[in-house]
PDB file of C-alpha atoms and ligand atoms in Angstrom:
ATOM      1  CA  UNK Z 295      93.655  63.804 121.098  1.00 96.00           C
ATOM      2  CA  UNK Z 296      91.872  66.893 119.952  1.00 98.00           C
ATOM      3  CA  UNK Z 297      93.353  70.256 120.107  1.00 98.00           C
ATOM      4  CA  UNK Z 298      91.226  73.281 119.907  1.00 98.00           C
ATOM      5  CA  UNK Z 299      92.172  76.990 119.185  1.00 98.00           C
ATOM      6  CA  UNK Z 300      90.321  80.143 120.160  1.00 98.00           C
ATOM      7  CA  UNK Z 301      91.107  82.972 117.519  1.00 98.00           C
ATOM      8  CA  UNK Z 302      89.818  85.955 115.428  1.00 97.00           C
ATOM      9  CA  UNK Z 303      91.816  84.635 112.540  1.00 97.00           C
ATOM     10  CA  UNK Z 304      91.008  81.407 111.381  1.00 97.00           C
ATOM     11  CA  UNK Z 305      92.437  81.483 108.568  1.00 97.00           C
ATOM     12  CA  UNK Z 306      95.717  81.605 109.745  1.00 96.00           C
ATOM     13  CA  UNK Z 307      95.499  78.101 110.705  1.00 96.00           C
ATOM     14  CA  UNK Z 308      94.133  76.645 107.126  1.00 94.00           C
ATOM     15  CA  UNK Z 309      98.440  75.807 105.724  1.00 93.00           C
ATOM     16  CA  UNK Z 310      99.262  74.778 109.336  1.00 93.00           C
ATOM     17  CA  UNK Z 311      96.492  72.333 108.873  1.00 90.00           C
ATOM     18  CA  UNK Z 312      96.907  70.702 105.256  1.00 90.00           C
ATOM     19  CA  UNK Z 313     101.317  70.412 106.038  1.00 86.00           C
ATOM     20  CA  UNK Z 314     103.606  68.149 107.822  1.00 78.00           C
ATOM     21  CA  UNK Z 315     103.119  66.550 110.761  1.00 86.00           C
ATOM     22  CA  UNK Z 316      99.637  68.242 111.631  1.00 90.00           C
ATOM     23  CA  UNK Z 317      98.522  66.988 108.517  1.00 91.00           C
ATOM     24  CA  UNK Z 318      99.896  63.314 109.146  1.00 88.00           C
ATOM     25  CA  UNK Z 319      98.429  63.094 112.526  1.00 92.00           C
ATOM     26  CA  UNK Z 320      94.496  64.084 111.702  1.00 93.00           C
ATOM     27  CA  UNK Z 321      94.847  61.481 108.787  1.00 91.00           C
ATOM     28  CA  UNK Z 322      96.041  59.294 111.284  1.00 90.00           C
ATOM     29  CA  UNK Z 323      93.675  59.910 113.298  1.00 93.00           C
ATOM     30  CA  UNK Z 324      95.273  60.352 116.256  1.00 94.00           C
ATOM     31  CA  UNK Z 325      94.657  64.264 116.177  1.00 96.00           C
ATOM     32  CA  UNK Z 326      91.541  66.260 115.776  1.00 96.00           C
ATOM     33  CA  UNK Z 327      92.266  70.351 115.484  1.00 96.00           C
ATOM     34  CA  UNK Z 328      89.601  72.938 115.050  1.00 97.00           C
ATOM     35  CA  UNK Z 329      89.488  76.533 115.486  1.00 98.00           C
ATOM     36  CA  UNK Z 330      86.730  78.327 116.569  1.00 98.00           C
ATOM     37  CA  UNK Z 331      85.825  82.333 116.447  1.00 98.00           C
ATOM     38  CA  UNK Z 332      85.289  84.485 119.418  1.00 98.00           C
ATOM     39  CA  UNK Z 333      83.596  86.859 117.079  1.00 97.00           C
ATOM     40  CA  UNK Z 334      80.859  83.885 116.622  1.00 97.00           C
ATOM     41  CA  UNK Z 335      79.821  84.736 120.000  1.00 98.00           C
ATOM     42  CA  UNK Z 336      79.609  88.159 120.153  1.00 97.00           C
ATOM     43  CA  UNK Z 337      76.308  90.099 122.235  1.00 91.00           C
ATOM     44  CA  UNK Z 338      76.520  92.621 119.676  1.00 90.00           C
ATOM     45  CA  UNK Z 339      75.154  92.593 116.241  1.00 91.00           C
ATOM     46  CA  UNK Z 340      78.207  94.337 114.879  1.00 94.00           C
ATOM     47  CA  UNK Z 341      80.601  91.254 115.938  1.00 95.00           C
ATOM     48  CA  UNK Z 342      82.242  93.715 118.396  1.00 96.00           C
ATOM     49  CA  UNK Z 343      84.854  91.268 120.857  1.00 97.00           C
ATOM     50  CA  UNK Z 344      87.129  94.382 122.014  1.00 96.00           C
ATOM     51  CA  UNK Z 345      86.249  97.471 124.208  1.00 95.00           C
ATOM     52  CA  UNK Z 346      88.509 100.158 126.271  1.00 96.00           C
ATOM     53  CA  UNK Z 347      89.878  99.479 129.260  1.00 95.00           C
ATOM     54  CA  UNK Z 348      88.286 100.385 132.244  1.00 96.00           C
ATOM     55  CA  UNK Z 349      90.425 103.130 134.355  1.00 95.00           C
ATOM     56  CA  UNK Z 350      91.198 104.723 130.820  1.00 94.00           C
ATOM     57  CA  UNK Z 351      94.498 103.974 128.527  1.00 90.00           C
ATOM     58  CA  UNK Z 352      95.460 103.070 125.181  1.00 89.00           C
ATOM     59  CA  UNK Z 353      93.801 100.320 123.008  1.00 91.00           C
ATOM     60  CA  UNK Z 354      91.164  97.950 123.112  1.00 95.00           C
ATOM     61  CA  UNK Z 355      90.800  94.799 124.974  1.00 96.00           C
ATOM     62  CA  UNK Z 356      89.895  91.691 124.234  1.00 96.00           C
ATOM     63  CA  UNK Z 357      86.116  90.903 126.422  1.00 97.00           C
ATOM     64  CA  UNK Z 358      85.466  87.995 128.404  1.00 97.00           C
ATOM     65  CA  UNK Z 359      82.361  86.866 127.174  1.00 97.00           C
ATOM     66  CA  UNK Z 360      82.616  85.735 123.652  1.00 98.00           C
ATOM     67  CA  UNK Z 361      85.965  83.816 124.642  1.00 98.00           C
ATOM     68  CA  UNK Z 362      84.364  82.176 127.492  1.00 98.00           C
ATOM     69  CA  UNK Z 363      80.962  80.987 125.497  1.00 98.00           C
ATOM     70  CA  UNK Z 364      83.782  80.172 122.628  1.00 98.00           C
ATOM     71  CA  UNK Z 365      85.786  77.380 125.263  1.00 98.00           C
ATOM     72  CA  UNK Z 366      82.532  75.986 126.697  1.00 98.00           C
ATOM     73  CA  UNK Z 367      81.241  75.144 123.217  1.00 98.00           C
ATOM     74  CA  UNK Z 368      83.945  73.442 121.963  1.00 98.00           C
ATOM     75  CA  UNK Z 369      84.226  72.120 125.786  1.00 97.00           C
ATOM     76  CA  UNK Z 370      80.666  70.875 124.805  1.00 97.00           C
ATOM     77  CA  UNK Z 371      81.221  69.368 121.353  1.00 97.00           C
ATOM     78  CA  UNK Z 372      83.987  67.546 122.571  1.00 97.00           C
ATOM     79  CA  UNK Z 373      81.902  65.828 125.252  1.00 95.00           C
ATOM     80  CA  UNK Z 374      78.828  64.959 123.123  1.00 95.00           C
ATOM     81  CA  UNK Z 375      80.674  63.769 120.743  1.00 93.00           C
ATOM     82  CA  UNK Z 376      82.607  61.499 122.889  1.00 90.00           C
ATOM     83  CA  UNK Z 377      79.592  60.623 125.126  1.00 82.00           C
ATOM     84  CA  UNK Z 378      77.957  59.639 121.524  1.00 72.00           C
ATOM     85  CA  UNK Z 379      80.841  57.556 121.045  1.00 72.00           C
ATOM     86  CA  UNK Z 380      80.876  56.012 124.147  1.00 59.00           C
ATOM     87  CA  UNK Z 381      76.952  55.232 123.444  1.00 57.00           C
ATOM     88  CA  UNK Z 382      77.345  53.364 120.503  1.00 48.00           C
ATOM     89  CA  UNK Z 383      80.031  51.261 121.701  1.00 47.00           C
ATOM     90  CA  UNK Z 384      78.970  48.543 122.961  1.00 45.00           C
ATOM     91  CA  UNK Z 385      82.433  47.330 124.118  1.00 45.00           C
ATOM     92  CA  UNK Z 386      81.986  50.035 126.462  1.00 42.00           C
ATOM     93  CA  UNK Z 387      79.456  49.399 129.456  1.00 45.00           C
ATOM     94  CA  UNK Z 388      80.672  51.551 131.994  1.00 44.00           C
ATOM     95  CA  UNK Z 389      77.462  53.684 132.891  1.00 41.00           C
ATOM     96  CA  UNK Z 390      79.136  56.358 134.483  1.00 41.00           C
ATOM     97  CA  UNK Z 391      81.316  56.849 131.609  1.00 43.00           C
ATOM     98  CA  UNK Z 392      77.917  57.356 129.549  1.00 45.00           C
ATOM     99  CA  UNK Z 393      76.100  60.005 131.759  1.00 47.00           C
ATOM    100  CA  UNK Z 394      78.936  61.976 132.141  1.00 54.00           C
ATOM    101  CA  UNK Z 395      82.228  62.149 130.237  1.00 59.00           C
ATOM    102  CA  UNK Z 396      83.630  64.788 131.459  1.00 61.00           C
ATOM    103  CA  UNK Z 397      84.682  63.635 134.594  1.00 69.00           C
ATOM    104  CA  UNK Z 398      86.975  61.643 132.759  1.00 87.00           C
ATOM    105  CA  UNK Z 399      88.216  63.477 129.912  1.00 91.00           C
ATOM    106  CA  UNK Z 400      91.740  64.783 131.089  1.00 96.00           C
ATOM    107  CA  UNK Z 401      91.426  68.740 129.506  1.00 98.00           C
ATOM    108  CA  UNK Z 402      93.513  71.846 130.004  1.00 98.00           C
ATOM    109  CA  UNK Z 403      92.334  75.034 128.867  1.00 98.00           C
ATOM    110  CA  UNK Z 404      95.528  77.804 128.385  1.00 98.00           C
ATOM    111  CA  UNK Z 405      96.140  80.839 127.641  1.00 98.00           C
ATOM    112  CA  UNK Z 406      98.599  82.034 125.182  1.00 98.00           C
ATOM    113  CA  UNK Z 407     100.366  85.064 126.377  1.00 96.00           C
ATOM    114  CA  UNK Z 408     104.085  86.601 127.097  1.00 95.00           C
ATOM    115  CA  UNK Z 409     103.572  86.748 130.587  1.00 94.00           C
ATOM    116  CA  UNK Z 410     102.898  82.775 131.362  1.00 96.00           C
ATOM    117  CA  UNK Z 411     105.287  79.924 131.816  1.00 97.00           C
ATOM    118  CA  UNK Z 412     108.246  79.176 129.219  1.00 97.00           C
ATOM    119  CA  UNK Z 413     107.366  76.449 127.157  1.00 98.00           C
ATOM    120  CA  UNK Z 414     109.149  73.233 127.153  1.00 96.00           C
ATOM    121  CA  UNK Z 415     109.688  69.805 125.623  1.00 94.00           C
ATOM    122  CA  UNK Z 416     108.591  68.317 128.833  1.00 94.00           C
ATOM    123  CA  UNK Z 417     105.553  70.717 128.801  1.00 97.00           C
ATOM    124  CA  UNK Z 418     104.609  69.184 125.318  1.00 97.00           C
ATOM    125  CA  UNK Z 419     104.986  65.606 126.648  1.00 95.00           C
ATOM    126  CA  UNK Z 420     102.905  66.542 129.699  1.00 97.00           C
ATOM    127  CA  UNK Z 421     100.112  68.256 127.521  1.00 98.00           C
ATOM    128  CA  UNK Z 422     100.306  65.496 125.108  1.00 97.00           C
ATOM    129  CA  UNK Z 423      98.754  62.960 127.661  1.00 96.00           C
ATOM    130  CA  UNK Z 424      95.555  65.174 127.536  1.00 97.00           C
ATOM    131  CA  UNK Z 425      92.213  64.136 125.861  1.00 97.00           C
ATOM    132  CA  UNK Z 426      91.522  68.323 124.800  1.00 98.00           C
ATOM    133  CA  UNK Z 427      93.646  71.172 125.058  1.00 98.00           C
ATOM    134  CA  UNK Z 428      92.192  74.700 123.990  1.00 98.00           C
ATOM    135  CA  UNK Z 429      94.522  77.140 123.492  1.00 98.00           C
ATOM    136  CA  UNK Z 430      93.537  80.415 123.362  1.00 98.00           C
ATOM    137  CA  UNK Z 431      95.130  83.280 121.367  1.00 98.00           C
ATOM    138  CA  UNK Z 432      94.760  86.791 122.346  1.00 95.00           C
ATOM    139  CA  UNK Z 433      94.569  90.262 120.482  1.00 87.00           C
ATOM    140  CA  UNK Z 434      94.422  93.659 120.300  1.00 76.00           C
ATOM    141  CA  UNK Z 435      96.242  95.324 123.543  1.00 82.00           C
ATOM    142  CA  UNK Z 436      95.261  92.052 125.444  1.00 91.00           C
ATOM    143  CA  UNK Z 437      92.545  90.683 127.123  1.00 96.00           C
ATOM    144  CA  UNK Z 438      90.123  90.850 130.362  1.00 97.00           C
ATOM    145  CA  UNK Z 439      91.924  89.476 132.568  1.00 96.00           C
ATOM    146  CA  UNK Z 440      88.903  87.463 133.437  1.00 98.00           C
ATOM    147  CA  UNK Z 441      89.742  84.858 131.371  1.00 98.00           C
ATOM    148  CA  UNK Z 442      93.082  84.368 132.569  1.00 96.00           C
ATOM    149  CA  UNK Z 443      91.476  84.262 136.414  1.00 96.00           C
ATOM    150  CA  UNK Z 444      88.694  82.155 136.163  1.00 98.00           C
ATOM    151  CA  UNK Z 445      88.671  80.367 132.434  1.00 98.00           C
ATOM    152  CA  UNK Z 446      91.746  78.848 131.853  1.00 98.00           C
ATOM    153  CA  UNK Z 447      94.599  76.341 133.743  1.00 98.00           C
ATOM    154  CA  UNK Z 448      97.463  77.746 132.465  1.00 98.00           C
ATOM    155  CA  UNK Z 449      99.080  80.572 130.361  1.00 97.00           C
ATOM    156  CA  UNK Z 450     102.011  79.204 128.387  1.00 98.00           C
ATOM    157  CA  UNK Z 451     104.722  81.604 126.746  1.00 98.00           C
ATOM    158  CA  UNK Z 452     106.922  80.452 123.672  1.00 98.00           C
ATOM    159  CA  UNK Z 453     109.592  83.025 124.731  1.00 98.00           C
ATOM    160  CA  UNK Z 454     110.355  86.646 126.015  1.00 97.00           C
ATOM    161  CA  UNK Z 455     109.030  88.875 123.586  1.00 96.00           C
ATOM    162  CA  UNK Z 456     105.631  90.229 122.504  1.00 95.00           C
ATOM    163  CA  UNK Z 457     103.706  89.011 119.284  1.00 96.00           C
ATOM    164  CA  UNK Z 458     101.001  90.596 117.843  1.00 94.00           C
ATOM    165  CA  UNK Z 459      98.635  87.504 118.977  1.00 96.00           C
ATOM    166  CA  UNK Z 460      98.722  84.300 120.003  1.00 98.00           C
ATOM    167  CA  UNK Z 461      98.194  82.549 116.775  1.00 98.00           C
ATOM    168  CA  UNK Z 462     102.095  81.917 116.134  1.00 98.00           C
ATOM    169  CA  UNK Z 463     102.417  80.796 119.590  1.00 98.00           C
ATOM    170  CA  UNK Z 464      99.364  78.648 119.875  1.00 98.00           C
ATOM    171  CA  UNK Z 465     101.063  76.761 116.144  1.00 97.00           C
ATOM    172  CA  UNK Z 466     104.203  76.064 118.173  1.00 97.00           C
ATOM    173  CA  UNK Z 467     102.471  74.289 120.934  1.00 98.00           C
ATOM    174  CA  UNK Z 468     100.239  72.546 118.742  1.00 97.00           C
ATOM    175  CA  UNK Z 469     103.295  71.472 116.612  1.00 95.00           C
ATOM    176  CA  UNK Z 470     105.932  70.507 119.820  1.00 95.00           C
ATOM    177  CA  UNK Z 471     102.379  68.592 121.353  1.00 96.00           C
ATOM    178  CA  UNK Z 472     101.068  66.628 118.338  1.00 94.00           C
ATOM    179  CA  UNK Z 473     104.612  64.901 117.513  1.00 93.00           C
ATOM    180  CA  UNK Z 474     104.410  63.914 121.450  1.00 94.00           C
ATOM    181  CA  UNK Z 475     101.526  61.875 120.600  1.00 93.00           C
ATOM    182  CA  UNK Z 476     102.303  57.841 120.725  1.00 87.00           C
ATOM    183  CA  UNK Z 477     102.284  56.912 117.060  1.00 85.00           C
ATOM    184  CA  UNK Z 478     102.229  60.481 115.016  1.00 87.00           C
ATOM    185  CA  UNK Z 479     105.751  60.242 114.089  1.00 83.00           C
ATOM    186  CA  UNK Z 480     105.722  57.082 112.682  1.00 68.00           C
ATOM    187  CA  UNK Z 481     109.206  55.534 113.824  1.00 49.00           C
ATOM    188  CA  UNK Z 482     108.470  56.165 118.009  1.00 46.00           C
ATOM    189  CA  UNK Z 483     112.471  56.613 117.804  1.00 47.00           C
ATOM    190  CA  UNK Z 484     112.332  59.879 116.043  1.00 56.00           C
ATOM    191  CA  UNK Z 485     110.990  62.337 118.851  1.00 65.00           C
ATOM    192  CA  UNK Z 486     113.436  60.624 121.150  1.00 56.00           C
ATOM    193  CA  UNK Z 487     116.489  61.869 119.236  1.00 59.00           C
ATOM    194  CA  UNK Z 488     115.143  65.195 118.937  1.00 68.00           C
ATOM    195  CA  UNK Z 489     117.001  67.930 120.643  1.00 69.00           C
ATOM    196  CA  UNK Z 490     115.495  68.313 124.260  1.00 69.00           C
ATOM    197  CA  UNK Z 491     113.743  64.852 124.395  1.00 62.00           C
ATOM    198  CA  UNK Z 492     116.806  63.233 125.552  1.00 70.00           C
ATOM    199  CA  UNK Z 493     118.096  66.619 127.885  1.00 82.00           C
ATOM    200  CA  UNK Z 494     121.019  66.783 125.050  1.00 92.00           C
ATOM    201  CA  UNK Z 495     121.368  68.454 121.990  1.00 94.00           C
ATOM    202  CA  UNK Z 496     121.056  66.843 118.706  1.00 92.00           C
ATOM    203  CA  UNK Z 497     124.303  65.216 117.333  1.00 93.00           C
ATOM    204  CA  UNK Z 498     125.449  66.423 113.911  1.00 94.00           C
ATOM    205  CA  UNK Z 499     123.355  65.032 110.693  1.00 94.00           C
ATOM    206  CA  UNK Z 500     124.391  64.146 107.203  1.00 95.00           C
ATOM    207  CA  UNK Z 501     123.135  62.835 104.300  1.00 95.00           C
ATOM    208  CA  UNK Z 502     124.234  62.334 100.538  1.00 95.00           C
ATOM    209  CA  UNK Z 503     126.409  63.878  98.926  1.00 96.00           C
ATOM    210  CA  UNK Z 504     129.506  61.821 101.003  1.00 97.00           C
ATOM    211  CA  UNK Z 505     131.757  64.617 100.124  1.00 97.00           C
ATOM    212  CA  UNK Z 506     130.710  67.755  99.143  1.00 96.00           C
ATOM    213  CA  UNK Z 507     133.453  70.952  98.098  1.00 98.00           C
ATOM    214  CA  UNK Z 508     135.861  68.860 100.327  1.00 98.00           C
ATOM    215  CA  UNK Z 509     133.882  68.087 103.318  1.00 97.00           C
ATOM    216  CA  UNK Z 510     133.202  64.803 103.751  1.00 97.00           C
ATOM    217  CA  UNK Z 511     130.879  62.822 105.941  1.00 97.00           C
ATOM    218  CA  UNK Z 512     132.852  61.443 109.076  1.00 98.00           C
ATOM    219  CA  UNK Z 513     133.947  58.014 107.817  1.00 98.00           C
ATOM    220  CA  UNK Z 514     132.175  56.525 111.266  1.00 98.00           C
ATOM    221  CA  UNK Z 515     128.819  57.316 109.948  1.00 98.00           C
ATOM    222  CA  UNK Z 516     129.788  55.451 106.574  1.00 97.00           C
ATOM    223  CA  UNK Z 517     131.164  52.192 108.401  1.00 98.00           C
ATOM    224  CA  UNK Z 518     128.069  50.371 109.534  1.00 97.00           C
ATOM    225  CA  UNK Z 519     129.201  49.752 112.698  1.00 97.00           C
ATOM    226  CA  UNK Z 520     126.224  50.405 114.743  1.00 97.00           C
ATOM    227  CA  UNK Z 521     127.630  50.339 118.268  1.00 97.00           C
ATOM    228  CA  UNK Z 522     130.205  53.271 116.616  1.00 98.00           C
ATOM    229  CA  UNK Z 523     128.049  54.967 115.618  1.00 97.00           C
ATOM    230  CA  UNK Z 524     126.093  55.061 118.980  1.00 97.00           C
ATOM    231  CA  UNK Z 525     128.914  56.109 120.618  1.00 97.00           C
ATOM    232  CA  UNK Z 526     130.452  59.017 118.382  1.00 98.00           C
ATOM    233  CA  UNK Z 527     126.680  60.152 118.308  1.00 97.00           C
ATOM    234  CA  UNK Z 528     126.153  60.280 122.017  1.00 96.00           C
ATOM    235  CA  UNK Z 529     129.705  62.088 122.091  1.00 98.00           C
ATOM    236  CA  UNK Z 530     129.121  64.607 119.963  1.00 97.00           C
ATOM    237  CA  UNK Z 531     125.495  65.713 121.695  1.00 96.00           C
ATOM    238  CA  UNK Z 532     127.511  66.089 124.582  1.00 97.00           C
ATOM    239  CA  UNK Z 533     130.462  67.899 122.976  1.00 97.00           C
ATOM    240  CA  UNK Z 534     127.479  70.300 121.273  1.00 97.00           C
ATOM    241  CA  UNK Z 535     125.609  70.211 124.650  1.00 97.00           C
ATOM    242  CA  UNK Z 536     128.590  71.426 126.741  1.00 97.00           C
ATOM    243  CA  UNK Z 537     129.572  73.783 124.133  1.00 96.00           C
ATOM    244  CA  UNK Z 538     126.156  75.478 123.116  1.00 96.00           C
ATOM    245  CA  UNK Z 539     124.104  75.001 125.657  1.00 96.00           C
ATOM    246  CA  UNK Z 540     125.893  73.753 128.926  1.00 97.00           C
ATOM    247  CA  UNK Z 541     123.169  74.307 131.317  1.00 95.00           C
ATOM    248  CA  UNK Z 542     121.382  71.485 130.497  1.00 94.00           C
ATOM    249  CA  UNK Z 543     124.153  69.294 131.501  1.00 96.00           C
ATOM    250  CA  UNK Z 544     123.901  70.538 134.989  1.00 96.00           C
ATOM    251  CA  UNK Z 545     121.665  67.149 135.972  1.00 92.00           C
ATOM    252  CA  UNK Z 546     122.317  63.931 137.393  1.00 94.00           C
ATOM    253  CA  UNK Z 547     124.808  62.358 134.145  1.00 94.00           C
ATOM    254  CA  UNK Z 548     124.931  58.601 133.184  1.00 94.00           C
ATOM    255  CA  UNK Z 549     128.287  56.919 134.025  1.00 96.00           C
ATOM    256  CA  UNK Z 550     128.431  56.649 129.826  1.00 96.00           C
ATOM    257  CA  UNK Z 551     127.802  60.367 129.770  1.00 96.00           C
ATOM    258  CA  UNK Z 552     130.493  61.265 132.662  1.00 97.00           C
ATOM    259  CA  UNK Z 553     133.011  59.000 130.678  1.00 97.00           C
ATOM    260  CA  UNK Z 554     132.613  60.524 127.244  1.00 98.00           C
ATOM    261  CA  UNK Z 555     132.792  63.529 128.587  1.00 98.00           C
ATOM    262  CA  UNK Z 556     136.222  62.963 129.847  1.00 98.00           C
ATOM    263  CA  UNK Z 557     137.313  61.763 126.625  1.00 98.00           C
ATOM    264  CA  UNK Z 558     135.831  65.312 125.366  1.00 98.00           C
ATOM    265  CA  UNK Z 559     137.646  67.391 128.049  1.00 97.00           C
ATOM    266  CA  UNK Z 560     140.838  65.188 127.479  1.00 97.00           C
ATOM    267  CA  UNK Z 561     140.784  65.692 123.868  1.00 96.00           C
ATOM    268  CA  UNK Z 562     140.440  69.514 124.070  1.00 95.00           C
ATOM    269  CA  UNK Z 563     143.219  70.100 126.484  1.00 95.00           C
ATOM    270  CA  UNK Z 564     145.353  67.659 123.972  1.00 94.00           C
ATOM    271  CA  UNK Z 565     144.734  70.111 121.331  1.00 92.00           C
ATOM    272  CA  UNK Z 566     145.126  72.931 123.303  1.00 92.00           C
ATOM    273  CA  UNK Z 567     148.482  71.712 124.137  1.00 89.00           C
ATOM    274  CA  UNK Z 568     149.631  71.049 120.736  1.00 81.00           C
ATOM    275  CA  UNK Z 569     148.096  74.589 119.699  1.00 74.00           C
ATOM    276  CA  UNK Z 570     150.740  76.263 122.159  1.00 63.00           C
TER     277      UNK Z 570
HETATM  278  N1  ADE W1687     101.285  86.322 122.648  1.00 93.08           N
HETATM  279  C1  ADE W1687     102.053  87.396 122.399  1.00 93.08           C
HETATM  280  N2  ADE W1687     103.339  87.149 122.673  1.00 93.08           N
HETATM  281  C2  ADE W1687     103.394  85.839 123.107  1.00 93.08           C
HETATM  282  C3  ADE W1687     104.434  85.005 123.541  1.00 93.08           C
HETATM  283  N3  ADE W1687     105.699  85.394 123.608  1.00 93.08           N
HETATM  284  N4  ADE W1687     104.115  83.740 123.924  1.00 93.08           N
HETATM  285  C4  ADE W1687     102.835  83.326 123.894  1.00 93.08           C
HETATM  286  N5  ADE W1687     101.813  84.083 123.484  1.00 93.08           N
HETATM  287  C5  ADE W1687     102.077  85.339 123.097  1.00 93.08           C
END
């Protein structure tokens, strides 16, 4: 998958690339990230990519052209480099993948700004099925709303409040998106444990010490009993689910979920009762 950011600071991006699980995934291969400049495509020899609104008001706006010119050459690289891969296989004889990749090259171009749809887990599983996503970060007081009309798909929000660009926001995405991708995390169990991947909550986490200024590690978790272990885990999603965020339980439950969480509400009232 290849991932491809639109800003006017690139150099945010340089830790974001060379840590963690970005970093894992382009050695892996399984990601390609770049980040290209607006400002590289400016009409003007002063760089200038902002001007005043028309109608009059405060600030400067981002302008449509250099962001536009900006997607479609990255939308180009992409496909010439892909059509040149697709040339020198020769596994691959489908001529009409040759002539034209695009057609089949699943992209999404968005838009990263406080007024588009919340981001989700399942919005990072859905993007990470795509061949190229560009996300775009805007600036200044915002941007011709051009771009939002006729460039891109989508315009994704990380939450309700206002950044000063869309370079934090586009890191999220590509963060939640690239450990979506078959094989980046290594173990294929570990993004299904993750909070939200399974609608639950997390269950608690420990690690060495076993006891530590009198708080010790629930003995279940030191017993090797893996069906236990299962269980108390799946029990104590739920009891974090229901207690932190209990809207997400308002789905369809398993018969294993509706029975634990009896247990849960059974428990509570017990110790409610023996409180009074
Ligand atoms: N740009 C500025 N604020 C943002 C937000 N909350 N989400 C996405 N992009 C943004």
């Amino acid at each position: 998958m290849r991932i491809d950011i639109v800003s006017l600071f690139p150099e945010f991006f340089d830790a974001f690339f060379s840590h963690s699980i970005i970093k894992r995934a382009i050695e892996a291969e399984r990601l390609s990230m770049g980040v290209i400049n607006p400002r590289d495509f400016s009409h003007n020899k002063h760089g200038q990519v902002d001007d005043t609104p028309y109608g009059g008001g405060a600030g400067m706006l981002m302008m449509a052209p250099p962001i536009f010119e900006a997607v479609e050459s990255v939308i180009a690289q992409y496909d010439s480099e892909t059509n040149s891969a697709y040339s020198t296989d020769e596994m691959c004889d489908e001529m009409s993948l040759i002539g034209n990749p695009s057609e089949s090259i699943r992209r999404r171009i968005i838009f990263m700004g406080p007024t588009g749809q919340p981001f989700t887990q399942e919005k990072a599983r859905e993007l990470a099925m795509y061949d190229q996503i560009v996300l775009i970060c805007g600036h200044y007081e915002g941007v011709d709303y051009r771009v939002e009309e006729h460039l891109v798909d989508e315009t994704i929000s990380i939450g309700d409040y206002v950044l000063t660009g869309g370079e934090l926001p586009a890191m999220v995405v590509a963060d939640a998106v690239a450990r979506m991708i078959p094989g980046v995390l290594g173990a294929a169990s570990g993004a299904q444990e993750d909070s939200f991947y399974e609608p639950l909550l997390e269950c608690p986490q420990y690690t060495k010490p076993p006891e530590f200024r009198g708080w010790a590690v629930p003995d279940v978790l030191r017993s090797g009993h893996h069906k236990n272990i299962a269980t108390w885990r799946q029990k104590e999603a739920l009891k974090r689910t229901r207690l932190l965020r209990p809207d997400l339980l308002e789905r369809p439950l398993t018969k294993e979920e509706v029975k634990l969480l009896k247990e849960i509400i059974a428990e509570e009232s017990e110790r409610n009762t023996g409180e009074v």
